[in-house]
Amino acid sequence: MPTDVSIITTYRCQMRCKMCNIWKYPSDETKEITARDLEKLPKLKFINITGGEPFQRRDLEELVEVAFAKAPRVVISTSGWHYDKIIKLATKFPNIGIRVSIEGLAERNDDLRGKRGGFDRGMRLLLKLKELGVKDIGFGITVSNQNSDDMLWLYKLAKEMEMEFATASFHNSYYFHKEDNVVTNKDEVTQNFEVLINNLLKENNPKSWFRGFFNLGLINYIHGGKRMLPCEAGTANFFIEPYGDVYPCNGLEDKVWKESMGNIRDFDKFEDLWYGEQAQNVREKVRKCPKNCWMVGTAAPVMKKYIKHPVKWVFKNKMKSLMGKSVCINDIPYYNVGQDPRQGDLNYPRMKPFTDKNGVKPDPALPLIEE
């Protein structure tokens, strides 16, 4: 059974982010999954409630209540725009985790997220949550071509505020409705990630050292390298989209492949979906998926499962840090733990090029997959 789930509660969003067009394709509020649907979930370790903007949901408190009945840790990803609603929820559920998406310092954040005042609202919210005694709070950045330098300032800001700081690289996904989220200024972005990794290794917190390893994976992803560790999406973790379909991850694309494991509303018991034939077929596709995604939702579970490999890297590079040496970002490891060699390798020779339903081949630069 899985341990982690991300629940995409809605495709509705008030932001107008440049790296995400979800706001152009809002979900129908009357058809979105309900708290009763989520009661079918098994016992889990971690639930992430995301969107769209989760605080667009009128019944978010009901969803959170069910989530806490299923997992000890629940974290909501938000833009931070709905200040009053968030404070009200955190007051009712003081153990809730809140992660505010911030894409840079004030001017750059508001430009990339398409709303003036977004940075100020996010910071005001985090400070108020801290004042209320909410422990599991922080913010994160999705690194693109325009904000990797601000990532370093946000990291320093998070340290000063004693809050969590998460990173990601922008990517394409079926529900982002984007196909051009590709880092092009690779050298600049890589250099900034290198600075971040070395700063993380200088900290006294082991959690930060492993975040250094995770950020090395982002460098590898940006340069099109083969995944350092396998993807086991649909095994340890899964996603539920607003209409109840269960997917292995949030990195699927129609032009590569996208297939549901089943709809949670069609089953009386989650176990029947999870162990069903369709879910097994999707896992088989994950094992051969050519995408080299490196996102926390799918990277964290395998980092924990194959912990000896990140531990060796952390030990080696923490020693180097103590000696005043820097991480060698050109030495990115690949750990063979028995995964299919086709998985996460954009350059692996494929038997047949992907074609759409009309038999038309896409851009030849796209990865090829087995039909």
C-alpha angles and dihedrals in degrees: 000000000000125000102199136045135179113205114204095204097184144354090218115110137165094207123090101210119184093220095049132049096185090119089066091059106044120181122242107263092212093057100045120117116271136215088259090059090052092053086079091067118111125236109290139179099226138019124189116197111202144146150127088318111329091202089067085075114097091203098047093124090059091050091050092049091056091044092057089050088057103039138022093225125051124174127185121208111211144159088235090233096124097065100168095045092049094049090049092051094046090051090054094042106032091174092060119118119227124197117184118203110229121171101194142315118326103286097040095043093052091048095050095042094044099231127099113228095024094122093049092049092049094050093044090051094050092049091050092048090052090050089053090055098249104158106190100066136125146118138249141203131220103215116222136158091287110046114037091111091054088053089073093051091049090051090055090046091052091051092051091048091045092233137134117270122199132185136202137167118235115255141172123265138167092248096045088059090216131126101171101063094123125135107236102170090064097159095055094044092046092051091052092049088050090055090048093050093051091049091050091052091053091061123096093229116097089207088065091052091056089048085059088059090048091052090050085059089055090055089050091049093049091054093048095249124160113269112272091220129021124269112241097177111159091031109063095013142018143180131233116204124210096270094049103262113144116221130180093234145346096249098079119126129194091225091058105025139305125180134160122232088215139292117279090218091062094062133067091205127035089220090065090058095041096051096035126119094252092054090050090051091053092049089053089055090049089055089059099033109137096207114107096207117166109192127150093243093063101023098053096058093052092043087058095042095050093032096151091072098053088042092058091049092046093048093048095047096040087057090050090049092052088053091052095254127133131236115264102232091185089066100072111167128224116205117207107206095160099284122150107272090227094063118102093356112121091186099050111124109251129207097229135012117247113256129187124239090278093053093251117144117225127226108317089230089070119097118264122231136192113263 
